[in-house]
mmCIF file of C-alpha atoms and ligand atoms in Angstrom:
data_model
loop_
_atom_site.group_PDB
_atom_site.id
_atom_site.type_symbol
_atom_site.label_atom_id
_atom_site.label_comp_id
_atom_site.label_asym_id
_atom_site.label_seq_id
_atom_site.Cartn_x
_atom_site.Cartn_y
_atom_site.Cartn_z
ATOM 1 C CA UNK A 17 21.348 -72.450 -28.980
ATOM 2 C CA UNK A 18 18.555 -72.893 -31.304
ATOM 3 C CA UNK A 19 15.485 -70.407 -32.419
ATOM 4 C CA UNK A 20 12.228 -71.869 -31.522
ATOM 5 C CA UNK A 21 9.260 -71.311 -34.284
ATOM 6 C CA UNK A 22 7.504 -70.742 -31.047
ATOM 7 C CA UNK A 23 9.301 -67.622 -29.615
ATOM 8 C CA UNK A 24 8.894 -64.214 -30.657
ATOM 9 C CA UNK A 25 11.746 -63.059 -32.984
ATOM 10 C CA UNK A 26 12.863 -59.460 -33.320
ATOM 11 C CA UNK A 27 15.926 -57.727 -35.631
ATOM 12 C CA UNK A 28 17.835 -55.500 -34.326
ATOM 13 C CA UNK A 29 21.220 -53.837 -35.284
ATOM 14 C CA UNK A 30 23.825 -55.554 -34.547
ATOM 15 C CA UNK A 31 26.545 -52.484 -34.354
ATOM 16 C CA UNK A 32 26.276 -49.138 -35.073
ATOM 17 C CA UNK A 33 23.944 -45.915 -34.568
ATOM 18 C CA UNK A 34 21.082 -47.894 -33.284
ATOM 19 C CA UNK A 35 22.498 -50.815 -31.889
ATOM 20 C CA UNK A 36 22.863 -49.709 -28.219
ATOM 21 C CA UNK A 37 19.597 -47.992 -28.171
ATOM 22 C CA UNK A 38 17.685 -50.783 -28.898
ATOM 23 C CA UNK A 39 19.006 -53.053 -26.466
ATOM 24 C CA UNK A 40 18.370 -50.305 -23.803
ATOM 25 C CA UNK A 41 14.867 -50.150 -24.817
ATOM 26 C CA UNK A 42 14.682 -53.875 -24.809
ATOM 27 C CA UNK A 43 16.347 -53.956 -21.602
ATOM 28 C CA UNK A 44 13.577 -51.548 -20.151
ATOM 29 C CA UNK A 45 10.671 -53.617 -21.329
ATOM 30 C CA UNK A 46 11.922 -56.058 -18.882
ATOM 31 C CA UNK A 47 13.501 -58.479 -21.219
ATOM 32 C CA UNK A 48 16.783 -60.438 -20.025
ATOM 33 C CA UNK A 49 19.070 -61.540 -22.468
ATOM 34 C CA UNK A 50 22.163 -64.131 -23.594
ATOM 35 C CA UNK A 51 24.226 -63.476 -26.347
ATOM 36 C CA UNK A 52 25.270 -66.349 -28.250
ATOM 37 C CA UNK A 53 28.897 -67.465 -29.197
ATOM 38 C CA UNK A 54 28.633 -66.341 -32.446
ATOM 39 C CA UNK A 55 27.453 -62.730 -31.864
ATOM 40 C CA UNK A 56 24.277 -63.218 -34.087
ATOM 41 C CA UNK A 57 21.425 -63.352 -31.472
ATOM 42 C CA UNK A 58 20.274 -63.310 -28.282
ATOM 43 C CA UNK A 59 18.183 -65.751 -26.456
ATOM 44 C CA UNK A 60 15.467 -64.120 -23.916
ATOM 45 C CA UNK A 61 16.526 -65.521 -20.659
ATOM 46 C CA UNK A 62 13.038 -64.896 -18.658
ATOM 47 C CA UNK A 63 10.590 -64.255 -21.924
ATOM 48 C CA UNK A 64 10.213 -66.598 -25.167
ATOM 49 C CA UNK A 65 11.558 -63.578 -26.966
ATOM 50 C CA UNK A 66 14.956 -63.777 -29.053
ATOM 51 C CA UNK A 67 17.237 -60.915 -30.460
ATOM 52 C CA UNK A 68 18.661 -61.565 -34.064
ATOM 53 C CA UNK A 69 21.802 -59.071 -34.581
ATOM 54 C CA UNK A 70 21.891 -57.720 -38.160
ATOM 55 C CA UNK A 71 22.770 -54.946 -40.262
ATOM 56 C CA UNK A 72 20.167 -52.336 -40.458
ATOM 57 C CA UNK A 73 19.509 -52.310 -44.347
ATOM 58 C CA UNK A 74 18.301 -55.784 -43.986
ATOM 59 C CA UNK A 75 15.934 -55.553 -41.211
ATOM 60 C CA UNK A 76 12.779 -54.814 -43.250
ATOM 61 C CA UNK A 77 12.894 -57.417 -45.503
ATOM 62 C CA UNK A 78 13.314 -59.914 -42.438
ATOM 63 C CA UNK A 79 9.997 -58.658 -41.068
ATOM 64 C CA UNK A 80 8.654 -58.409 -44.588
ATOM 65 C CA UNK A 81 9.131 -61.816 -44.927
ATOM 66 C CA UNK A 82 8.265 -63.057 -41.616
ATOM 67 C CA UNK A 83 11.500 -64.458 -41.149
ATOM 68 C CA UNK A 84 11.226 -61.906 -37.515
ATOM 69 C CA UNK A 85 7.926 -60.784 -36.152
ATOM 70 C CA UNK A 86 9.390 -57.546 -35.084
ATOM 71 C CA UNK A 87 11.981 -54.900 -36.208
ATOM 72 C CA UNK A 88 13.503 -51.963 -35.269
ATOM 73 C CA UNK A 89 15.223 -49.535 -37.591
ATOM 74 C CA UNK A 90 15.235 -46.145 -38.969
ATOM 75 C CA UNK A 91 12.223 -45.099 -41.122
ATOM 76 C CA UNK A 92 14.875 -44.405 -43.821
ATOM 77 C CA UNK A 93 15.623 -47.577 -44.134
ATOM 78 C CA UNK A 94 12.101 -48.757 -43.984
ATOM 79 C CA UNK A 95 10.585 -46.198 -46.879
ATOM 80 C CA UNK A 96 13.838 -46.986 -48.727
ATOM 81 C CA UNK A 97 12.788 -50.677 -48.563
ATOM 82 C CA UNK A 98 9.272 -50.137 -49.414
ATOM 83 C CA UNK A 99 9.546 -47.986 -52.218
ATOM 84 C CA UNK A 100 11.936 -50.511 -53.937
ATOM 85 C CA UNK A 101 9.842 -53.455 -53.284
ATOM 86 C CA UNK A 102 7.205 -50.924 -55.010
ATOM 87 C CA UNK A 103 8.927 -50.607 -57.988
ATOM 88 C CA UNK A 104 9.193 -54.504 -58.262
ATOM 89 C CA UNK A 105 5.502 -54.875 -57.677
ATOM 90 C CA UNK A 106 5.456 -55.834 -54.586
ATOM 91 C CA UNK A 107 4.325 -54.285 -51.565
ATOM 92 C CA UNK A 108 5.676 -54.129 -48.106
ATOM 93 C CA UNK A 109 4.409 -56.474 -45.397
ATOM 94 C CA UNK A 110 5.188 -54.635 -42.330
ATOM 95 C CA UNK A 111 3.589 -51.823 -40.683
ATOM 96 C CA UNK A 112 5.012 -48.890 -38.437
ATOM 97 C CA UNK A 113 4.206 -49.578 -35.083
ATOM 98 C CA UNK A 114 5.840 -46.868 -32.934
ATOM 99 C CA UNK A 115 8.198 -43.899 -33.720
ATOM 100 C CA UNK A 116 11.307 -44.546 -30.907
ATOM 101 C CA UNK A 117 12.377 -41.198 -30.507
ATOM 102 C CA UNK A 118 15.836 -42.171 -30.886
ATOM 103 C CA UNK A 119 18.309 -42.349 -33.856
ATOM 104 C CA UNK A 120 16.873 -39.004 -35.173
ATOM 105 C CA UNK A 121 18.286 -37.733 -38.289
ATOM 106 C CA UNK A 122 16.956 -36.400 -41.908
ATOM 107 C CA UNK A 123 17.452 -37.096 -45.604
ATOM 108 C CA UNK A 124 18.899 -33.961 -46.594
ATOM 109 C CA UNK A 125 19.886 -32.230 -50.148
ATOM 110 C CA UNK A 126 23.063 -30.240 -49.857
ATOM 111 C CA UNK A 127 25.280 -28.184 -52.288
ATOM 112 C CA UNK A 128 28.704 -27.150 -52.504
ATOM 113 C CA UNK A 129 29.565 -24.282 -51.076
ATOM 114 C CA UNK A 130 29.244 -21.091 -52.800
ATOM 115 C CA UNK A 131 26.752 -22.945 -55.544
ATOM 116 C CA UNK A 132 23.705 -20.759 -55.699
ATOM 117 C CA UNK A 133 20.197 -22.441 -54.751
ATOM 118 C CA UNK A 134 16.980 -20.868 -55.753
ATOM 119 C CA UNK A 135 14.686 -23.230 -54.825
ATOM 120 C CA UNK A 136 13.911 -26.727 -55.916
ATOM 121 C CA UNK A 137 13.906 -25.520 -59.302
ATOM 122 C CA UNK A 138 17.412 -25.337 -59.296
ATOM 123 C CA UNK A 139 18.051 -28.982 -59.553
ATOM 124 C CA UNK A 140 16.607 -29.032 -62.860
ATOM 125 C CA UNK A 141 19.117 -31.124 -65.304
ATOM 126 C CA UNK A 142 21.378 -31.470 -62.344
ATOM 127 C CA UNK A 143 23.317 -34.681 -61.229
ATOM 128 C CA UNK A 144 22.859 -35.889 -57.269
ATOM 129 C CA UNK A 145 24.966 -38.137 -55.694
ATOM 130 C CA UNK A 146 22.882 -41.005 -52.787
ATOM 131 C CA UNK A 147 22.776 -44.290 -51.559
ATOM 132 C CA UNK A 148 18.759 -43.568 -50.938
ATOM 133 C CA UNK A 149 17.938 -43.993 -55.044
ATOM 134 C CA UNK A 150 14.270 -44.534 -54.333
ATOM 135 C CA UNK A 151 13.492 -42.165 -51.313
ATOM 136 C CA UNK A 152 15.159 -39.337 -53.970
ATOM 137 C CA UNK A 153 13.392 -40.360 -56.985
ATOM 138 C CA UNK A 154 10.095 -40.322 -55.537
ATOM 139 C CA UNK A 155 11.042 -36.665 -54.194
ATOM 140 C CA UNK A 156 12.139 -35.247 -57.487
ATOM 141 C CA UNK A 157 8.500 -36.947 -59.241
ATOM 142 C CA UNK A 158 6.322 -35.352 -56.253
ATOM 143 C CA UNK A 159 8.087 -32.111 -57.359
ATOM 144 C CA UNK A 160 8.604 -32.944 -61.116
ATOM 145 C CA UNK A 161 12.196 -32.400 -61.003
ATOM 146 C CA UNK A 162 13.973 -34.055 -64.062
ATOM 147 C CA UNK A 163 17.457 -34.631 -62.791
ATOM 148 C CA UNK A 164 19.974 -37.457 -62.929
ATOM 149 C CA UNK A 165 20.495 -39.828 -59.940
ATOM 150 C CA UNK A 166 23.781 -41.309 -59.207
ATOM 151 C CA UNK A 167 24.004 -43.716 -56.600
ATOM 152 C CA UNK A 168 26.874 -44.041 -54.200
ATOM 153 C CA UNK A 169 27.073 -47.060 -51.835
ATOM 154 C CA UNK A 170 29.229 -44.709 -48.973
ATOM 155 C CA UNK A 171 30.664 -41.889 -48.776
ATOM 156 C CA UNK A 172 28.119 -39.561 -50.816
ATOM 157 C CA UNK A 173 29.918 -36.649 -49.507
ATOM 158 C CA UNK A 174 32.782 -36.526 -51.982
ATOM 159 C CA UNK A 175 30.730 -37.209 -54.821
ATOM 160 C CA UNK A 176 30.843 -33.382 -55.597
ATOM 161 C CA UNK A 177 34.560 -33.196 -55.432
ATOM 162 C CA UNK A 178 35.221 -36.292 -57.629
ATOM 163 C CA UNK A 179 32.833 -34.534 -60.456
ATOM 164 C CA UNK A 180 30.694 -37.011 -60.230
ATOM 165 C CA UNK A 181 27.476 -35.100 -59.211
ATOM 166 C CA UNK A 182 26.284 -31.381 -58.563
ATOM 167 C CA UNK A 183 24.280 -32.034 -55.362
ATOM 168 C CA UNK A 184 24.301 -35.151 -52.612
ATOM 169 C CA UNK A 185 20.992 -36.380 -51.141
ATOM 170 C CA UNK A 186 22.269 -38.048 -47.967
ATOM 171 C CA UNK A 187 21.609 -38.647 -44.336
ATOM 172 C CA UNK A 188 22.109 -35.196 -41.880
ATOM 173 C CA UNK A 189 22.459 -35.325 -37.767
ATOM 174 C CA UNK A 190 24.653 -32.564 -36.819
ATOM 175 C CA UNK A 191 25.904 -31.260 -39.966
ATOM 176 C CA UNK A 192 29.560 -31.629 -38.860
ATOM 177 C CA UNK A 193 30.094 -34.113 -41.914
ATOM 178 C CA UNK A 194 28.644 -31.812 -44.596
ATOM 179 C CA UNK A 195 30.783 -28.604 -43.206
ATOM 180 C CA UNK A 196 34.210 -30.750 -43.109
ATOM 181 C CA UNK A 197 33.355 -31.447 -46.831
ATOM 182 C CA UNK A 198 32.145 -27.721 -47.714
ATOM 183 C CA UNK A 199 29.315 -29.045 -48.277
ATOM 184 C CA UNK A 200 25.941 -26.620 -47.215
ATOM 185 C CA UNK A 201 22.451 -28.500 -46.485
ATOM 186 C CA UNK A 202 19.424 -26.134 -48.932
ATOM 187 C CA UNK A 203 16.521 -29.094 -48.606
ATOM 188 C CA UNK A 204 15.330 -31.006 -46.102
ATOM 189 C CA UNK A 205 13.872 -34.375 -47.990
ATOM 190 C CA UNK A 206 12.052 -36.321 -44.955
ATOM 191 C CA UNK A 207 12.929 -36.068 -41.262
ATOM 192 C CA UNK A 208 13.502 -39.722 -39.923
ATOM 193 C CA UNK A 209 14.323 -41.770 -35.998
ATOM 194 C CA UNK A 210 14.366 -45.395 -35.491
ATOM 195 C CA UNK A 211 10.716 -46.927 -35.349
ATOM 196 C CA UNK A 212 9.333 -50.360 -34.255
ATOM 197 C CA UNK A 213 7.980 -52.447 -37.232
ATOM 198 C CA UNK A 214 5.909 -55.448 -37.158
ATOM 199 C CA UNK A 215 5.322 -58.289 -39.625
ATOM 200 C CA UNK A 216 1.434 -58.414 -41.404
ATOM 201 C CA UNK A 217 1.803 -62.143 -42.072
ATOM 202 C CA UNK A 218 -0.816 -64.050 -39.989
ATOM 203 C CA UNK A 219 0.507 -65.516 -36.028
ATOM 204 C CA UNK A 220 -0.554 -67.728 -33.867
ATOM 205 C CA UNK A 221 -3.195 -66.785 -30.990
ATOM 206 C CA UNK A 222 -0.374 -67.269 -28.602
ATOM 207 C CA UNK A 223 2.190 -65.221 -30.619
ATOM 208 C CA UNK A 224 0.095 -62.401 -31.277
ATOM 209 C CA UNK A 225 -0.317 -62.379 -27.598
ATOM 210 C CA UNK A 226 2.511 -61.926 -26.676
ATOM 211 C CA UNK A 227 3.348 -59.871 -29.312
ATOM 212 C CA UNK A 228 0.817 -57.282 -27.536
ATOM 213 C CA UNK A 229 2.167 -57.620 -24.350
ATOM 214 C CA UNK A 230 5.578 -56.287 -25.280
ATOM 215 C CA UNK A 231 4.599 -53.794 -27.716
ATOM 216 C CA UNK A 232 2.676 -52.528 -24.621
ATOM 217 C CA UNK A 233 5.098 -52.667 -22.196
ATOM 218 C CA UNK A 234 7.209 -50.638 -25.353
ATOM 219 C CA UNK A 235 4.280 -48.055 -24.953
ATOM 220 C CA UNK A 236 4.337 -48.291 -21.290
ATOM 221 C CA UNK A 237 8.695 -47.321 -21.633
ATOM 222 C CA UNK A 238 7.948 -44.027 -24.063
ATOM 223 C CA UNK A 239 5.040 -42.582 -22.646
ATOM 224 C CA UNK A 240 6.770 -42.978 -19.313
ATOM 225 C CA UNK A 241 9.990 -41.708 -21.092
ATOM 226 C CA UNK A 242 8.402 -38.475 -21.827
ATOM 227 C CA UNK A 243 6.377 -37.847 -18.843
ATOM 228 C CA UNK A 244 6.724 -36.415 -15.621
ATOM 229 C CA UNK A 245 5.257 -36.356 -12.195
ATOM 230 C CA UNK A 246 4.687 -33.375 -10.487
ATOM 231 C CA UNK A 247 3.301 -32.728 -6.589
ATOM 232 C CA UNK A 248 2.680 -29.118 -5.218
ATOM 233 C CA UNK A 249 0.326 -26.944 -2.805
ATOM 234 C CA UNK A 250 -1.640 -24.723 -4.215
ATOM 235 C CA UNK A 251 -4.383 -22.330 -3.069
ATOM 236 C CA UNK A 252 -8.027 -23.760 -3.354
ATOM 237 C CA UNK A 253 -8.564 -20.149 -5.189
ATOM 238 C CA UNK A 254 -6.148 -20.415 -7.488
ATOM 239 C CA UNK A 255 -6.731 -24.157 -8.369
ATOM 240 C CA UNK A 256 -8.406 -23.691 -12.686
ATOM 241 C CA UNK A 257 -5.610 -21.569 -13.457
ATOM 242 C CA UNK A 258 -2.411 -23.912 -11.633
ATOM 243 C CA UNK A 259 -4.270 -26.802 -13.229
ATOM 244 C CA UNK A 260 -4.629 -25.164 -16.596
ATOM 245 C CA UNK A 261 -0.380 -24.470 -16.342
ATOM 246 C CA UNK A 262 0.221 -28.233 -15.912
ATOM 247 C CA UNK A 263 1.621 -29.315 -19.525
ATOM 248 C CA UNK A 264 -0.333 -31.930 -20.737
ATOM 249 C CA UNK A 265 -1.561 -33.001 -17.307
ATOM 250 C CA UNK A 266 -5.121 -34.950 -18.025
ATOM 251 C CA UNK A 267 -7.108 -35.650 -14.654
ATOM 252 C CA UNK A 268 -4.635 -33.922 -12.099
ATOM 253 C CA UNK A 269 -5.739 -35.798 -8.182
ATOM 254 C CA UNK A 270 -6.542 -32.914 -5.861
ATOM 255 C CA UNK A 271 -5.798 -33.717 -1.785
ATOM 256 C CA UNK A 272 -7.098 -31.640 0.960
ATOM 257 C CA UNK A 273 -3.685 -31.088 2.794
ATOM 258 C CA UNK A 274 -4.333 -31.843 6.623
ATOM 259 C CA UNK A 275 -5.044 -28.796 8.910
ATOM 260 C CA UNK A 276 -4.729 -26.610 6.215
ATOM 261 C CA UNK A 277 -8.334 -25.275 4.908
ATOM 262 C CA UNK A 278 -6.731 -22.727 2.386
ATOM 263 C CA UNK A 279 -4.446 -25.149 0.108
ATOM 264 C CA UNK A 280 -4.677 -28.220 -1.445
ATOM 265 C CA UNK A 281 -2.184 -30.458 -2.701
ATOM 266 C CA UNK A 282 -1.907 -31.751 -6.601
ATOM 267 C CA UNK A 283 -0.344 -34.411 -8.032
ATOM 268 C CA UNK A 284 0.200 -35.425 -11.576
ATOM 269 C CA UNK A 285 1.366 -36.662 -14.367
ATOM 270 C CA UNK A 286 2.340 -34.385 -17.295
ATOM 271 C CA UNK A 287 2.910 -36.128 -20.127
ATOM 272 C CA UNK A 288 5.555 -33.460 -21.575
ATOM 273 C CA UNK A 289 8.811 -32.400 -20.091
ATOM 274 C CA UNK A 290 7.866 -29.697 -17.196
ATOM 275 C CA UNK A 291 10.532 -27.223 -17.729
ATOM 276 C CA UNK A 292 12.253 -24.400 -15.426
ATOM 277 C CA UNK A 293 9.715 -21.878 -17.197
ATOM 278 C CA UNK A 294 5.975 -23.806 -16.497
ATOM 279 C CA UNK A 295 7.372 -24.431 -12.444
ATOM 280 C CA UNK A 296 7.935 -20.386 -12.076
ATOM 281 C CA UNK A 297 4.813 -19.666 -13.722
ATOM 282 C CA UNK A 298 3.316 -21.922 -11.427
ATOM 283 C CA UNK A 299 5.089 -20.450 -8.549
ATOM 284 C CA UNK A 300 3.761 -17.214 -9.552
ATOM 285 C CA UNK A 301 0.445 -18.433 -9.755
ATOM 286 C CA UNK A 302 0.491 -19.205 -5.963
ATOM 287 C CA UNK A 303 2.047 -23.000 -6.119
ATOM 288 C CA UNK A 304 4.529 -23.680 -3.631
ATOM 289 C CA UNK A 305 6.577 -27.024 -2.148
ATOM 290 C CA UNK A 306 7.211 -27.975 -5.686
ATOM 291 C CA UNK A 307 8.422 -31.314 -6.464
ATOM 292 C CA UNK A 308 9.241 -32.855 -10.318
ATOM 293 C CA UNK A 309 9.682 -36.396 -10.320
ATOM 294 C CA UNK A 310 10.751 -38.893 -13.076
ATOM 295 C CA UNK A 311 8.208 -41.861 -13.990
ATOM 296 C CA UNK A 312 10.229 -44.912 -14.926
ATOM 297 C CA UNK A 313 6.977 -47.294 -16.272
ATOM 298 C CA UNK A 314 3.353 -46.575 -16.853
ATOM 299 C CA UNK A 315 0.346 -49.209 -17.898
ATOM 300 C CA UNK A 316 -2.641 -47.228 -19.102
HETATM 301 O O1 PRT B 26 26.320 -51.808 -40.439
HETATM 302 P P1 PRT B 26 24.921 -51.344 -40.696
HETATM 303 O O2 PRT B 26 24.501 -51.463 -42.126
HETATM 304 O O3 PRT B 26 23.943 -51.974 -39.731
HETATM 305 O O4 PRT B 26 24.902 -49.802 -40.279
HETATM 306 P P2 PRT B 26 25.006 -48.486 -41.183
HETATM 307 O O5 PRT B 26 26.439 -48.088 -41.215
HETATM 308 O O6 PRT B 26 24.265 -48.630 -42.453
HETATM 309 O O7 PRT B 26 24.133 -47.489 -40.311
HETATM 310 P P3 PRT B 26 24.509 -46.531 -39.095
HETATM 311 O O8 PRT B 26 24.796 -47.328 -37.868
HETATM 312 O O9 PRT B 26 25.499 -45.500 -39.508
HETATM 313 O O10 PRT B 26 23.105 -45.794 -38.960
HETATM 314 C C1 PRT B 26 21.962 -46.503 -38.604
HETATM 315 C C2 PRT B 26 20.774 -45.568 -38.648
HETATM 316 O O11 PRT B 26 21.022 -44.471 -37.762
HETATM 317 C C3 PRT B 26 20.491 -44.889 -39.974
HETATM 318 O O12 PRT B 26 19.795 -45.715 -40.879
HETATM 319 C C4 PRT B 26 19.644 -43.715 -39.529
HETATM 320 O O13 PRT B 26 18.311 -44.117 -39.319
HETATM 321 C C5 PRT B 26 20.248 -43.346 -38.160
HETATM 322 N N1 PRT B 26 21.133 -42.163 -38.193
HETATM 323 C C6 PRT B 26 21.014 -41.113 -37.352
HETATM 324 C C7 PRT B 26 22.170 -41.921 -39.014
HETATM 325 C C8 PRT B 26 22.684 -40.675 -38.645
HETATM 326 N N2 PRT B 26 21.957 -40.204 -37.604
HETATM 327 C C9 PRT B 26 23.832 -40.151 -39.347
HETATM 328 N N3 PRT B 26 24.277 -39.056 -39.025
HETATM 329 N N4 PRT B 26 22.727 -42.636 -40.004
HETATM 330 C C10 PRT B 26 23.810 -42.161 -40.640
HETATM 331 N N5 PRT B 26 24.366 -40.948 -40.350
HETATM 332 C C11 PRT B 26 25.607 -40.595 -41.146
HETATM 333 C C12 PRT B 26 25.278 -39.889 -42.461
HETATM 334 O O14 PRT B 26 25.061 -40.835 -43.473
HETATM 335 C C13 PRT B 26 26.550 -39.071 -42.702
HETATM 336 O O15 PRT B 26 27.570 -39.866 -43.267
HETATM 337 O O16 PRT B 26 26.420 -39.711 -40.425
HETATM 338 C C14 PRT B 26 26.968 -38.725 -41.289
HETATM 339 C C15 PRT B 26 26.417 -37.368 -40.979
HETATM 340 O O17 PRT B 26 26.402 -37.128 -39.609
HETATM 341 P P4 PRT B 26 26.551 -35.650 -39.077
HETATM 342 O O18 PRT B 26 26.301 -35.750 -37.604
HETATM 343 O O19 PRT B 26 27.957 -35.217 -39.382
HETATM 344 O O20 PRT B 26 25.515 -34.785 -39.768
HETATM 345 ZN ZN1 ZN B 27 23.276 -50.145 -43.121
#
């Protein structure tokens, strides 16, 4: 199997955190796949789109340099790569496209337990332990902080209990890591999730096309993602105020329900989740026969 120059080209993780997700997403934009032999891409069965499988860190720099017109990976890893090509002099060529609501995590300070923290202030003349050098340095400038930075490939964690640093700067989900290595988070650097990045170089007519069509089918997946539908009666009298509980709803439709002179029914699509709360509130305000419904695509 062989890339085409012609075919759309996007990185993705091979294995790990965000590997599976982006498939799925993939997957729901309608794209088919074949993995080949070797594990290192996928060939798009039923679109001129291809999958190359590769570790996260060096995703950016593949769409940087237009070796793939599309990426996705965490923003860490993306303002990581960006503010290290900065400080070569040279600047980025990608640009965020979407935020994937997926992969969500933040860049965290975090001190031993039982060290006192008053503040930023407090890492003044300090050591801290990261494998995110730049994203920590241009932290401790924005706050003119003047403390030392001490990079660790893996396992940040222990960097504490070695001696080798006072505070870690490192990646936070749950927390479970930090509390197994008495370790307490006290700063929250940036909050990240995987995004969608895109190459700036110049494409084709025919590329950029198509590039288009599957970032908005990609739109099309997370709006519908986050949306609901939502049917009910409701009381012509009482219609402003059960259209003004609909969360997020734009242009609800309004049906005159047959026979029926008094209620009407409503339909639409709120473009939050409609929780437990929001349908008793509605019930309350006279709604009744109420029916939540996922929404698997949407083209706007
Ligand atoms: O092999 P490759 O280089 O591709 O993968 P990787 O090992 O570098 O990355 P991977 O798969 O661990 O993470 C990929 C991306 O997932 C990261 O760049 C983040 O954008 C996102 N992500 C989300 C996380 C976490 N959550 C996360 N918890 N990345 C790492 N962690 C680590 C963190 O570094 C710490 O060691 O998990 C530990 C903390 O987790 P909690 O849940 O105990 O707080
Ligand atoms: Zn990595």
């Amino acid at each position: 199997m062989q890339i085409s120059e012609q075919r759309i080209k996007i990185a993705i993780q091979k294995s790990g955190r965000l590997a599976d997700h982006s498939r799925d997403l993939l997957e729901r934009c309608g794209l088919k796949v074949t993995q080949s032999k070797d594990q290192l891409f996928c060939y798009g069965e039923n679109m001129p789109i291809d999958l190359l499988l590769v570790r996260d860190d060096d995703i950016p720099g593949l769409v940087s340099d237009d070796v793939c017109d599309l990426g996705i990976v965490g923003f860490n890893v993306c303002n990581e790569k960006k503010l290290s090509l900065r400080r070569n002099g040279k600047e980025a060529l990608f640009k965020q496209v979407y935020a994937l609501d997926f992969g969500h995590c933040r860049l965290a300070i975090a001190a031993p337990d039982g060290v006192d923290f008053n503040g930023l202030e407090s890492l003044n003349g300090t050591r801290i332990a990261t494998s995110y050098v730049e994203s920590l340095r241009a932290f401790l400038d924005e706050n003119n902080i003047q403390a030392e930075i001490e990079y660790f490939s893996g396992a940040v964690e222990i960097a504490p209990l070695l001696g080798k640093a006072d505070f870690i700067c490192d990646l936070v989900s749950t927390g479970k890591t930090l509390a197994a290595n008495h370790l307490k988070e006290v700063h929250t650097v940036f909050e990240s999730e995987a995004v969608i990045i895109q190459t700036q170089a110049p494409l084709e007519d025919a590329k950029q096309e198509l590039i288009e069509r599957m970032l908005q089918r990609l739109d099309g997946v997370l709006r519908a993602r986050e949306s609901k539908y939502i049917m009910l009666h409701a009381p012509r009298s009482a219609l402003a105020q059960i259209i003004d509980l609909l969360p997020g709803s734009e242009y609800p439709t309004v049906i005159p329900l047959e026979g029926d002179g008094e209620k009407v029914a409503i339909h639409s699509v709120c473009r939050e989740d409609v929780f437990w709360e929001t349908l008793e509130n509605l019930k309350k305000a006279g709604a009744s026969s109420l029916l939540v419904l996922p929404v698997e695509k949407m083209l706007v």
